[in-house]
XYZ file of N, CA and C in Angstrom:
732
model
N -3.148 20.638 -23.156
C -3.052 19.447 -22.303
C -3.605 19.748 -20.915
N -4.324 18.811 -20.356
C -4.754 18.933 -18.969
C -4.153 17.786 -18.158
N -3.995 18.031 -16.883
C -3.404 17.072 -15.961
C -4.478 16.693 -14.948
N -4.792 15.405 -14.848
C -5.894 14.923 -14.005
C -5.338 14.048 -12.885
N -5.837 14.273 -11.676
C -5.487 13.448 -10.521
C -6.696 12.612 -10.119
N -6.491 11.308 -10.034
C -7.539 10.386 -9.616
C -7.280 9.902 -8.193
N -8.362 9.732 -7.423
C -8.295 9.062 -6.126
C -9.073 7.759 -6.277
N -8.414 6.639 -5.974
C -8.923 5.326 -6.370
C -8.990 4.375 -5.186
N -10.058 3.586 -5.147
C -10.171 2.470 -4.206
C -10.087 1.174 -4.998
N -9.475 0.151 -4.401
C -9.534 -1.147 -5.065
C -9.318 -2.286 -4.088
N -9.913 -3.408 -4.460
C -9.694 -4.685 -3.802
C -8.598 -5.367 -4.606
N -7.423 -5.539 -4.005
C -6.283 -6.057 -4.747
C -6.199 -7.556 -4.868
N -7.222 -8.268 -4.410
C -7.171 -9.731 -4.352
C -6.819 -10.363 -5.700
N -7.433 -9.878 -6.769
C -7.281 -10.518 -8.083
C -6.070 -10.019 -8.870
N -5.338 -9.038 -8.311
C -4.337 -8.348 -9.120
C -2.905 -8.583 -8.636
N -1.970 -8.378 -9.564
C -0.547 -8.522 -9.259
C 0.064 -7.192 -8.843
N -0.714 -6.400 -8.126
C -0.224 -5.125 -7.628
C -0.660 -3.955 -8.487
N -0.178 -2.764 -8.107
C -0.518 -1.548 -8.853
C 0.045 -1.592 -10.258
N 1.318 -1.974 -10.398
C 1.939 -2.038 -11.720
C 2.785 -3.286 -11.820
N 3.086 -3.679 -13.065
C 3.834 -4.904 -13.292
C 4.563 -4.778 -14.620
N 5.798 -5.271 -14.720
C 6.483 -5.257 -16.016
C 5.704 -6.071 -17.050
N 5.818 -5.681 -18.324
C 5.062 -6.346 -19.387
C 5.357 -7.840 -19.445
N 6.615 -8.217 -19.192
C 6.999 -9.629 -19.260
C 6.496 -10.419 -18.062
N 5.939 -9.727 -17.080
C 5.568 -10.385 -15.822
C 4.085 -10.210 -15.496
N 3.278 -10.201 -16.537
C 1.825 -10.159 -16.317
C 1.258 -8.790 -16.030
N 1.724 -7.751 -16.767
C 1.269 -6.390 -16.476
C -0.230 -6.207 -16.699
N -0.833 -7.076 -17.544
C -2.273 -6.979 -17.799
C -3.096 -7.389 -16.578
N -2.434 -7.956 -15.553
C -3.125 -8.317 -14.310
C -2.892 -7.286 -13.205
N -2.467 -6.095 -13.593
C -2.232 -5.030 -12.611
C -3.378 -4.026 -12.630
N -3.527 -3.278 -11.543
C -4.593 -2.284 -11.442
C -4.367 -1.138 -12.410
N -3.125 -0.664 -12.514
C -2.844 0.453 -13.409
C -3.165 0.096 -14.861
N -2.930 -1.139 -15.254
C -3.242 -1.563 -16.615
C -4.741 -1.458 -16.889
N -5.563 -1.911 -15.946
C -7.014 -1.846 -16.132
C -7.472 -0.404 -16.329
N -6.877 0.522 -15.564
C -7.278 1.927 -15.660
C -6.787 2.549 -16.970
N -5.548 2.294 -17.340
C -5.015 2.896 -18.569
C -5.734 2.365 -19.804
N -6.173 1.120 -19.782
C -6.908 0.584 -20.915
C -8.237 1.315 -21.110
N -8.916 1.632 -20.019
C -10.169 2.396 -20.132
C -9.878 3.819 -20.602
N -8.820 4.422 -20.048
C -8.461 5.783 -20.464
C -8.120 5.841 -21.952
N -7.488 4.805 -22.453
C -7.160 4.756 -23.884
C -8.429 4.729 -24.733
N -9.425 3.971 -24.287
C -10.693 3.919 -25.006
C -11.402 5.279 -24.985
N -11.269 5.982 -23.860
C -11.956 7.266 -23.722
C -11.284 8.381 -24.513
N -9.955 8.333 -24.610
C -9.209 9.454 -25.206
C -8.577 9.133 -26.555
N -8.394 7.848 -26.868
C -7.670 7.471 -28.070
C -6.176 7.668 -27.938
N -5.706 7.895 -26.706
C -4.297 8.171 -26.448
C -3.669 7.024 -25.642
N -2.359 6.864 -25.804
C -1.609 5.954 -24.943
C -1.251 6.718 -23.671
N -2.007 6.481 -22.617
C -1.886 7.238 -21.377
C -0.786 6.668 -20.488
N 0.022 7.551 -19.921
C 0.987 7.159 -18.883
C 0.414 7.553 -17.532
N 0.248 6.576 -16.665
C -0.378 6.789 -15.362
C 0.710 6.776 -14.285
N 0.781 7.847 -13.499
C 1.781 7.957 -12.435
C 1.109 7.706 -11.085
N 1.387 6.555 -10.475
C 0.733 6.177 -9.223
C 1.457 6.708 -8.010
N 0.703 7.127 -7.009
C 1.291 7.658 -5.784
C 1.997 6.616 -4.942
N 1.594 5.353 -5.078
C 2.223 4.251 -4.337
C 2.168 3.002 -5.202
N 3.204 2.184 -5.114
C 3.244 0.932 -5.867
C 2.841 -0.213 -4.940
N 1.551 -0.414 -4.797
C 1.093 -1.487 -3.918
C 1.465 -2.843 -4.511
N 1.797 -3.774 -3.630
C 2.254 -5.103 -4.031
C 1.071 -6.023 -4.347
N 1.323 -7.200 -4.926
C 0.244 -8.144 -5.231
C -0.629 -8.458 -4.018
N -1.951 -8.427 -4.238
C -2.903 -8.767 -3.190
C -3.218 -7.666 -2.205
N -2.553 -6.515 -2.309
C -2.749 -5.409 -1.365
C -3.896 -4.524 -1.840
N -4.678 -4.019 -0.904
C -5.840 -3.187 -1.207
C -5.523 -1.702 -1.016
N -6.415 -0.847 -1.504
C -6.219 0.595 -1.343
C -7.535 1.280 -1.039
N -7.497 2.141 -0.040
C -8.637 2.979 0.293
C -8.574 4.298 -0.472
N -7.374 4.825 -0.673
C -7.213 6.110 -1.355
C -5.872 6.169 -2.081
N -5.710 5.297 -3.077
C -4.563 5.405 -3.977
C -4.743 6.664 -4.837
N -3.650 7.245 -5.273
C -3.728 8.398 -6.176
C -2.951 8.086 -7.447
N -3.377 8.696 -8.543
C -2.678 8.533 -9.816
C -2.991 9.740 -10.692
N -1.976 10.222 -11.383
C -2.172 11.364 -12.268
C -1.819 10.987 -13.698
N -2.419 11.695 -14.650
C -2.120 11.477 -16.061
C -2.398 12.759 -16.842
N -1.681 12.908 -17.941
C -1.874 14.059 -18.825
C -2.607 13.614 -20.073
N -3.455 14.469 -20.576
C -4.253 14.118 -21.748
C -4.601 15.371 -22.562
N -4.723 15.170 -23.848
C -5.173 16.248 -24.729
C -6.674 16.240 -24.899
N -7.342 15.298 -24.243
C -8.800 15.201 -24.345
C -9.479 16.394 -23.682
N -10.626 16.763 -24.211
C -11.403 17.850 -23.628
C -12.413 17.380 -22.593
N -12.409 16.079 -22.275
C -13.335 15.564 -21.273
C -13.038 16.192 -19.914
N -14.071 16.500 -19.149
C -13.900 17.097 -17.826
C -13.496 16.030 -16.819
N -12.901 16.436 -15.680
C -12.578 15.460 -14.630
C -13.797 14.639 -14.190
N -14.946 15.286 -14.046
C -16.150 14.542 -13.650
C -16.538 13.510 -14.692
N -16.365 13.857 -15.969
C -16.672 12.905 -17.035
C -15.726 11.706 -16.958
N -14.456 11.971 -16.708
C -13.501 10.864 -16.558
C -13.907 9.953 -15.410
N -14.276 10.532 -14.270
C -14.663 9.712 -13.121
C -15.868 8.838 -13.462
N -16.887 9.429 -14.061
C -18.105 8.687 -14.395
C -17.824 7.568 -15.394
N -17.066 7.884 -16.432
C -16.792 6.890 -17.471
C -15.892 5.770 -16.956
N -14.900 6.119 -16.167
C -14.030 5.086 -15.604
C -14.825 4.111 -14.740
N -15.711 4.634 -13.910
C -16.504 3.761 -13.041
C -17.507 2.924 -13.821
N -17.862 3.375 -14.992
C -18.787 2.606 -15.826
C -18.091 1.397 -16.450
N -16.823 1.557 -16.814
C -16.134 0.516 -17.575
C -15.121 -0.305 -16.765
N -14.703 0.180 -15.612
C -13.741 -0.574 -14.804
C -14.412 -1.770 -14.129
N -13.645 -2.799 -13.764
C -14.213 -3.902 -12.970
C -14.772 -3.376 -11.648
N -15.676 -4.148 -11.064
C -16.356 -3.698 -9.849
C -15.436 -3.642 -8.636
N -14.239 -4.235 -8.722
C -13.315 -4.173 -7.580
C -12.331 -3.004 -7.692
N -12.568 -2.095 -8.652
C -11.801 -0.856 -8.777
C -12.791 0.293 -8.917
N -12.640 1.335 -8.107
C -13.555 2.483 -8.171
C -12.776 3.789 -8.095
N -13.094 4.721 -8.974
C -12.505 6.059 -8.929
C -13.417 6.932 -8.083
N -12.939 7.327 -6.917
C -13.748 8.110 -5.992
C -13.770 9.594 -6.345
N -12.689 10.054 -6.984
C -12.573 11.486 -7.254
C -11.662 11.705 -8.454
N -11.965 12.731 -9.258
C -11.091 13.155 -10.353
C -11.049 14.676 -10.330
N -9.862 15.239 -10.413
C -9.722 16.688 -10.329
C -8.551 17.177 -11.169
N -8.626 18.430 -11.604
C -7.541 19.045 -12.354
C -6.434 19.479 -11.396
N -5.189 19.270 -11.810
C -4.025 19.673 -11.019
C -3.060 20.424 -11.934
N -2.094 21.169 -11.355
C -1.140 21.913 -12.178
C -0.383 21.013 -13.157
N 0.041 21.579 -14.246
C 0.654 20.826 -15.339
C 1.859 20.003 -14.907
N 2.671 20.519 -13.994
C 3.905 19.843 -13.604
C 3.710 18.840 -12.452
N 2.480 18.703 -11.966
C 2.221 17.781 -10.858
C 2.324 16.339 -11.323
N 2.984 15.498 -10.512
C 2.999 14.052 -10.722
C 2.727 13.371 -9.395
N 1.773 12.460 -9.402
C 1.342 11.812 -8.155
C 2.457 11.025 -7.486
N 3.385 10.478 -8.276
C 4.467 9.702 -7.681
C 5.569 10.590 -7.107
N 5.919 11.647 -7.810
C 7.046 12.481 -7.381
C 6.683 13.471 -6.286
N 5.440 13.891 -6.229
C 5.023 14.910 -5.258
C 4.549 14.322 -3.930
N 4.379 13.011 -3.861
C 3.902 12.383 -2.620
C 4.921 12.570 -1.502
N 4.449 13.043 -0.341
C 5.335 13.292 0.803
C 5.260 12.178 1.840
N 4.068 11.642 2.057
C 3.881 10.584 3.053
C 2.853 9.586 2.551
N 3.113 8.337 2.880
C 2.192 7.257 2.530
C 1.863 6.487 3.805
N 0.609 6.155 4.009
C 0.183 5.446 5.218
C -0.470 4.117 4.852
N 0.053 3.054 5.449
C -0.532 1.716 5.304
C -1.078 1.268 6.650
N -2.091 0.436 6.602
C -2.565 -0.218 7.823
C -2.679 -1.717 7.580
N -2.298 -2.482 8.609
C -2.416 -3.937 8.535
C -3.420 -4.381 9.585
N -4.414 -5.167 9.149
C -5.518 -5.555 10.033
C -5.517 -7.058 10.308
N -5.746 -7.387 11.580
C -5.779 -8.783 12.004
C -7.026 -9.038 12.838
N -7.660 -10.170 12.595
C -8.743 -10.644 13.448
C -8.125 -11.498 14.545
N -8.425 -11.170 15.807
C -7.843 -11.903 16.934
C -8.877 -12.757 17.675
N -10.060 -12.918 17.084
C -11.093 -13.747 17.698
C -10.742 -15.223 17.543
N -11.316 -16.037 18.418
C -11.086 -17.487 18.345
C -11.509 -18.029 16.984
N -12.681 -17.584 16.520
C -13.189 -17.966 15.203
C -13.273 -16.703 14.347
N -12.683 -16.752 13.169
C -12.661 -15.561 12.315
C -14.053 -15.235 11.778
N -14.237 -13.974 11.403
C -15.486 -13.497 10.822
C -15.441 -13.728 9.314
N -16.346 -14.542 8.785
C -16.303 -14.879 7.358
C -16.515 -13.662 6.460
N -17.155 -12.613 6.995
C -17.451 -11.439 6.185
C -16.285 -10.448 6.114
N -15.281 -10.627 6.954
C -14.102 -9.756 6.892
C -12.820 -10.551 6.640
N -12.916 -11.870 6.556
C -11.732 -12.720 6.431
C -10.934 -12.437 5.163
N -11.590 -11.891 4.157
C -10.910 -11.577 2.900
C -9.926 -10.424 3.054
N -10.114 -9.625 4.125
C -9.308 -8.413 4.300
C -8.568 -8.373 5.643
N -8.523 -9.479 6.354
C -7.831 -9.541 7.638
C -7.080 -10.858 7.764
N -5.892 -10.792 8.347
C -5.219 -12.028 8.748
C -5.893 -12.529 10.027
N -5.857 -13.834 10.245
C -6.445 -14.390 11.471
C -5.312 -14.773 12.413
N -5.221 -14.080 13.558
C -4.156 -14.284 14.529
C -4.779 -14.647 15.878
N -4.561 -15.879 16.326
C -5.066 -16.313 17.630
C -4.074 -17.304 18.217
N -3.756 -17.193 19.521
C -4.302 -16.224 20.484
C -3.747 -14.813 20.246
N -4.386 -13.867 20.880
C -4.019 -12.465 20.736
C -2.597 -12.227 21.233
N -1.771 -11.512 20.462
C -0.387 -11.245 20.890
C -0.316 -10.175 21.973
N 0.865 -9.992 22.519
C 1.115 -8.957 23.528
C 1.234 -7.612 22.806
N 0.205 -6.792 22.899
C 0.157 -5.526 22.172
C 1.226 -4.560 22.685
N 1.496 -4.565 23.973
C 2.515 -3.662 24.529
C 3.897 -3.965 23.950
N 4.226 -5.242 23.799
C 5.515 -5.608 23.207
C 5.589 -5.156 21.751
N 4.470 -5.249 21.031
C 4.428 -4.786 19.634
C 4.627 -3.278 19.556
N 4.021 -2.554 20.502
C 4.191 -1.096 20.523
C 5.636 -0.716 20.821
N 6.252 -1.427 21.760
C 7.656 -1.148 22.084
C 8.550 -1.382 20.858
N 8.305 -2.469 20.151
C 9.097 -2.766 18.959
C 8.879 -1.711 17.874
N 7.633 -1.272 17.710
C 7.325 -0.295 16.660
C 8.008 1.046 16.904
N 8.275 1.376 18.163
C 8.956 2.646 18.479
C 10.363 2.688 17.884
N 11.006 1.527 17.760
C 12.365 1.475 17.213
C 12.390 1.745 15.704
N 11.223 1.697 15.072
C 11.150 1.940 13.632
C 11.158 3.420 13.282
N 10.779 4.260 14.229
C 10.642 5.695 13.970
C 11.997 6.307 13.594
N 11.960 7.158 12.560
C 13.169 7.850 12.127
C 13.644 7.379 10.772
N 14.811 7.850 10.374
C 15.401 7.506 9.072
C 16.401 6.371 9.271
N 16.159 5.262 8.562
C 16.994 4.076 8.709
C 17.204 3.406 7.346
N 18.129 2.481 7.319
C 18.315 1.629 6.149
C 17.424 0.400 6.326
N 16.391 0.291 5.492
C 15.399 -0.772 5.645
C 15.658 -1.956 4.716
N 16.905 -2.155 4.276
C 17.195 -3.269 3.368
C 16.883 -4.614 4.011
N 16.920 -4.687 5.338
C 16.583 -5.928 6.026
C 15.091 -6.210 6.052
N 14.275 -5.253 5.595
C 12.822 -5.417 5.610
C 12.255 -5.574 4.197
N 13.068 -6.026 3.271
C 12.608 -6.327 1.918
C 13.367 -7.539 1.400
N 12.732 -8.403 0.610
C 13.435 -9.560 0.057
C 14.315 -9.200 -1.129
N 14.157 -7.996 -1.667
C 14.953 -7.565 -2.810
C 16.334 -7.142 -2.325
N 17.357 -7.725 -2.916
C 18.720 -7.423 -2.487
C 19.228 -6.182 -3.220
N 19.223 -5.059 -2.533
C 19.691 -3.798 -3.097
C 20.819 -3.248 -2.230
N 21.827 -2.652 -2.880
C 22.934 -2.055 -2.138
C 22.682 -0.575 -1.859
N 21.836 0.042 -2.679
C 21.548 1.459 -2.513
C 20.041 1.687 -2.597
N 19.639 2.872 -2.187
C 18.229 3.250 -2.318
C 17.304 2.579 -1.336
N 17.827 2.162 -0.185
C 16.984 1.477 0.806
C 16.763 2.329 2.071
N 17.203 3.572 2.028
C 16.962 4.468 3.162
C 15.535 4.994 3.089
N 14.795 4.844 4.163
C 13.437 5.358 4.259
C 13.258 6.008 5.634
N 12.267 6.892 5.734
C 11.976 7.521 7.021
C 10.549 7.201 7.433
N 10.415 6.616 8.618
C 9.097 6.340 9.187
C 8.768 7.452 10.173
N 7.620 8.090 9.966
C 7.213 9.227 10.794
C 6.359 8.823 11.984
N 5.575 7.774 11.799
C 4.629 7.405 12.864
C 4.254 5.927 12.746
N 4.143 5.274 13.883
C 3.604 3.911 13.935
C 2.590 3.839 15.078
N 1.517 3.115 14.862
C 0.551 2.874 15.933
C 0.134 1.410 15.890
N -0.103 0.862 17.070
C -0.660 -0.488 17.193
C -1.939 -0.323 18.001
N -3.056 -0.504 17.325
C -4.356 -0.197 17.939
C -5.174 -1.480 18.109
N -5.688 -1.667 19.328
C -6.436 -2.876 19.640
C -7.888 -2.536 19.958
N -8.801 -3.271 19.350
C -10.224 -3.207 19.696
C -10.700 -4.643 19.904
N -11.958 -4.800 20.203
C -12.488 -6.153 20.422
C -12.347 -6.987 19.151
N -11.615 -8.062 19.256
C -11.424 -9.035 18.178
C -10.661 -8.495 16.972
N -10.020 -7.321 17.106
C -9.268 -6.789 15.975
C -8.013 -6.062 16.452
N -6.946 -6.231 15.690
C -5.687 -5.556 15.966
C -5.232 -4.896 14.668
N -4.841 -3.622 14.752
C -4.435 -2.908 13.559
C -3.086 -2.225 13.770
N -2.197 -2.393 12.805
C -0.909 -1.710 12.780
C -0.991 -0.631 11.705
N -0.605 0.597 12.042
C -0.603 1.683 11.061
C 0.807 2.272 10.979
N 1.303 2.455 9.765
C 2.657 2.960 9.548
C 2.617 4.079 8.514
N 3.223 5.218 8.847
C 3.342 6.339 7.917
C 4.817 6.589 7.638
N 5.190 6.619 6.358
C 6.586 6.817 5.959
C 6.646 7.651 4.694
N 7.870 8.094 4.356
C 8.007 8.831 3.108
C 7.783 7.915 1.909
N 8.180 6.662 2.032
C 7.962 5.669 0.991
C 8.256 4.291 1.568
N 7.920 3.254 0.812
C 8.106 1.884 1.275
C 8.802 1.053 0.208
N 9.657 0.139 0.638
C 10.272 -0.824 -0.250
C 9.304 -1.974 -0.523
N 9.651 -2.818 -1.492
C 8.834 -3.981 -1.827
C 8.635 -4.866 -0.593
N 7.403 -5.155 -0.278
C 6.976 -5.990 0.854
C 7.355 -5.427 2.227
N 7.847 -4.219 2.276
C 8.269 -3.645 3.564
C 7.136 -3.577 4.584
N 5.909 -3.165 4.224
C 4.850 -3.104 5.242
C 4.497 -4.471 5.841
N 4.398 -5.510 4.990
C 3.995 -6.825 5.528
C 5.134 -7.498 6.297
N 6.375 -7.171 5.957
C 7.506 -7.710 6.725
C 7.612 -7.003 8.072
N 7.370 -5.703 8.101
C 7.327 -4.993 9.376
C 6.218 -5.556 10.259
N 5.038 -5.752 9.675
C 3.914 -6.292 10.445
C 4.254 -7.672 10.993
N 4.902 -8.520 10.184
C 5.292 -9.851 10.645
C 6.326 -9.807 11.756
N 7.233 -8.843 11.682
C 8.266 -8.692 12.712
C 7.656 -8.215 14.024
N 6.735 -7.249 13.943
C 6.056 -6.766 15.149
C 5.219 -7.876 15.782
N 4.599 -8.691 14.942
C 3.801 -9.797 15.475
C 4.692 -10.797 16.216
N 5.883 -11.057 15.695
C 6.805 -11.960 16.393
C 7.193 -11.403 17.762
N 7.351 -10.083 17.841
C 7.623 -9.467 19.151
C 6.432 -9.673 20.080
N 5.229 -9.540 19.534
C 4.026 -9.735 20.337
C 3.825 -11.158 20.781
N 4.392 -12.087 20.064
C 4.276 -13.506 20.433
C 5.455 -13.991 21.275
N 6.348 -13.067 21.616
C 7.487 -13.424 22.447
C 8.585 -14.164 21.711
N 8.574 -14.125 20.375
C 9.571 -14.828 19.582
C 10.822 -13.995 19.353
N 10.729 -12.699 19.645
C 11.891 -11.813 19.541
C 11.704 -10.666 20.515
N 12.804 -10.047 20.928
C 12.743 -8.888 21.813
C 12.403 -7.643 20.993
N 11.692 -6.689 21.581
C 11.376 -5.459 20.841
C 12.601 -4.765 20.266
N 13.709 -4.772 21.005
C 14.921 -4.081 20.545
C 15.633 -4.819 19.407
N 15.116 -5.974 19.010
C 15.723 -6.689 17.887
C 15.593 -5.897 16.588
N 14.668 -4.950 16.548
C 14.525 -4.074 15.376
C 15.862 -3.404 15.065
N 16.577 -2.978 16.083
C 17.871 -2.325 15.889
C 18.883 -3.271 15.261
N 18.821 -4.543 15.627
C 19.765 -5.521 15.081
C 19.439 -5.864 13.623
N 18.169 -5.714 13.250
C 17.803 -5.913 11.840
C 18.396 -4.786 10.995
N 18.369 -3.572 11.522
C 18.964 -2.441 10.800
C 20.467 -2.642 10.581
N 21.140 -3.229 11.542
C 22.597 -3.420 11.424
C 22.952 -4.700 10.668
N 21.949 -5.506 10.353
C 22.188 -6.721 9.595
C 22.622 -7.908 10.419
N 22.540 -7.816 11.734
C 22.965 -8.924 12.593
C 21.803 -9.853 12.965
N 20.609 -9.503 12.535
C 19.440 -10.342 12.799
C 18.482 -10.180 11.626
N 17.727 -11.242 11.335
C 16.787 -11.200 10.225
C 15.409 -10.732 10.697
N 14.698 -10.073 9.790
C 13.333 -9.635 10.082
C 12.392 -10.841 10.084
N 11.183 -10.620 10.540
C 10.189 -11.683 10.569
C 9.656 -12.010 9.179
N 8.902 -13.092 9.092
C 8.302 -13.496 7.825
C 7.177 -12.530 7.459
N 6.992 -12.241 6.170
C 5.908 -11.342 5.776
C 4.547 -11.948 6.072
N 3.605 -11.105 6.496
C 2.238 -11.566 6.716
C 1.478 -11.576 5.388
N 0.343 -12.230 5.399
C -0.497 -12.342 4.203
C -0.894 -10.945 3.708
N -0.649 -10.615 2.429
C -0.960 -9.278 1.928
C -2.440 -8.920 1.976
N -3.324 -9.891 2.154
C -4.751 -9.582 2.175
C -5.125 -8.657 3.334
N -4.297 -8.614 4.388
C -4.593 -7.748 5.529
C -4.068 -6.337 5.375
N -3.371 -6.040 4.262
C -2.724 -4.746 4.086
C -3.559 -3.812 3.225
N -3.688 -2.567 3.689
C -4.484 -1.553 3.001
C -3.699 -0.255 2.917
N -3.567 0.296 1.704
C -3.026 1.641 1.537
C -4.103 2.624 1.975
N -3.876 3.291 3.100
C -4.911 4.153 3.673
C -4.992 5.499 2.979
N -3.852 6.175 2.838
C -3.868 7.460 2.159
C -2.465 7.880 1.753
N -2.409 8.934 0.924
C -1.157 9.517 0.465
C -1.268 11.019 0.673
N -0.268 11.588 1.312
C -0.276 13.028 1.587
C 0.687 13.757 0.660
N 0.268 14.973 0.243
C 1.079 15.792 -0.651
C 1.418 17.121 0.007
């Protein structure tokens, strides 16, 4: 048996996320498209372990996924064949051999997402598919102040619509709010993310930038005395990388 690690880019517009339960349209997920090609190549029912479970409509610059196979095909052969048969909005950038016990989901230490917004008066039609349009431009300093309250280990149950009593503790290592001409980008690095957590964080920071909430309201969301902001459109969210 060999263990292969893939590094993957995809445009998530057409898909219901990285993975999906069979009863809920799993054939419209990115992982399904990849495993179907792998099955054709190997004749095996492949189990694909993804480094991050991106939500519906979310894109990825460097998603990772590992799988085990008894096939004798080389990693380079897998990369070439996958890119030949996958849809054009999914691309395998790299394939490499990894130790037998490696799993892309369990070994991931940090995941980084970025949320991009166009702040111009008129949006750019060539980037509108991958950016939210926010005008007028929010107060970036207020957004930065609010993002500082996210750093550390907290209970993020207030930043997901899924009602869970356990398993909602996450640690955020770094947040940045970066402004350039006509563009605003939020970057968040954490050990892991809950369902819709990145877009709800982005929406909450944007509300701080628009003066709709105080930056320190982040603390009240953690204690459950205040609600988080509305999630932003997932089209602006990109999985940037996964660190091991």
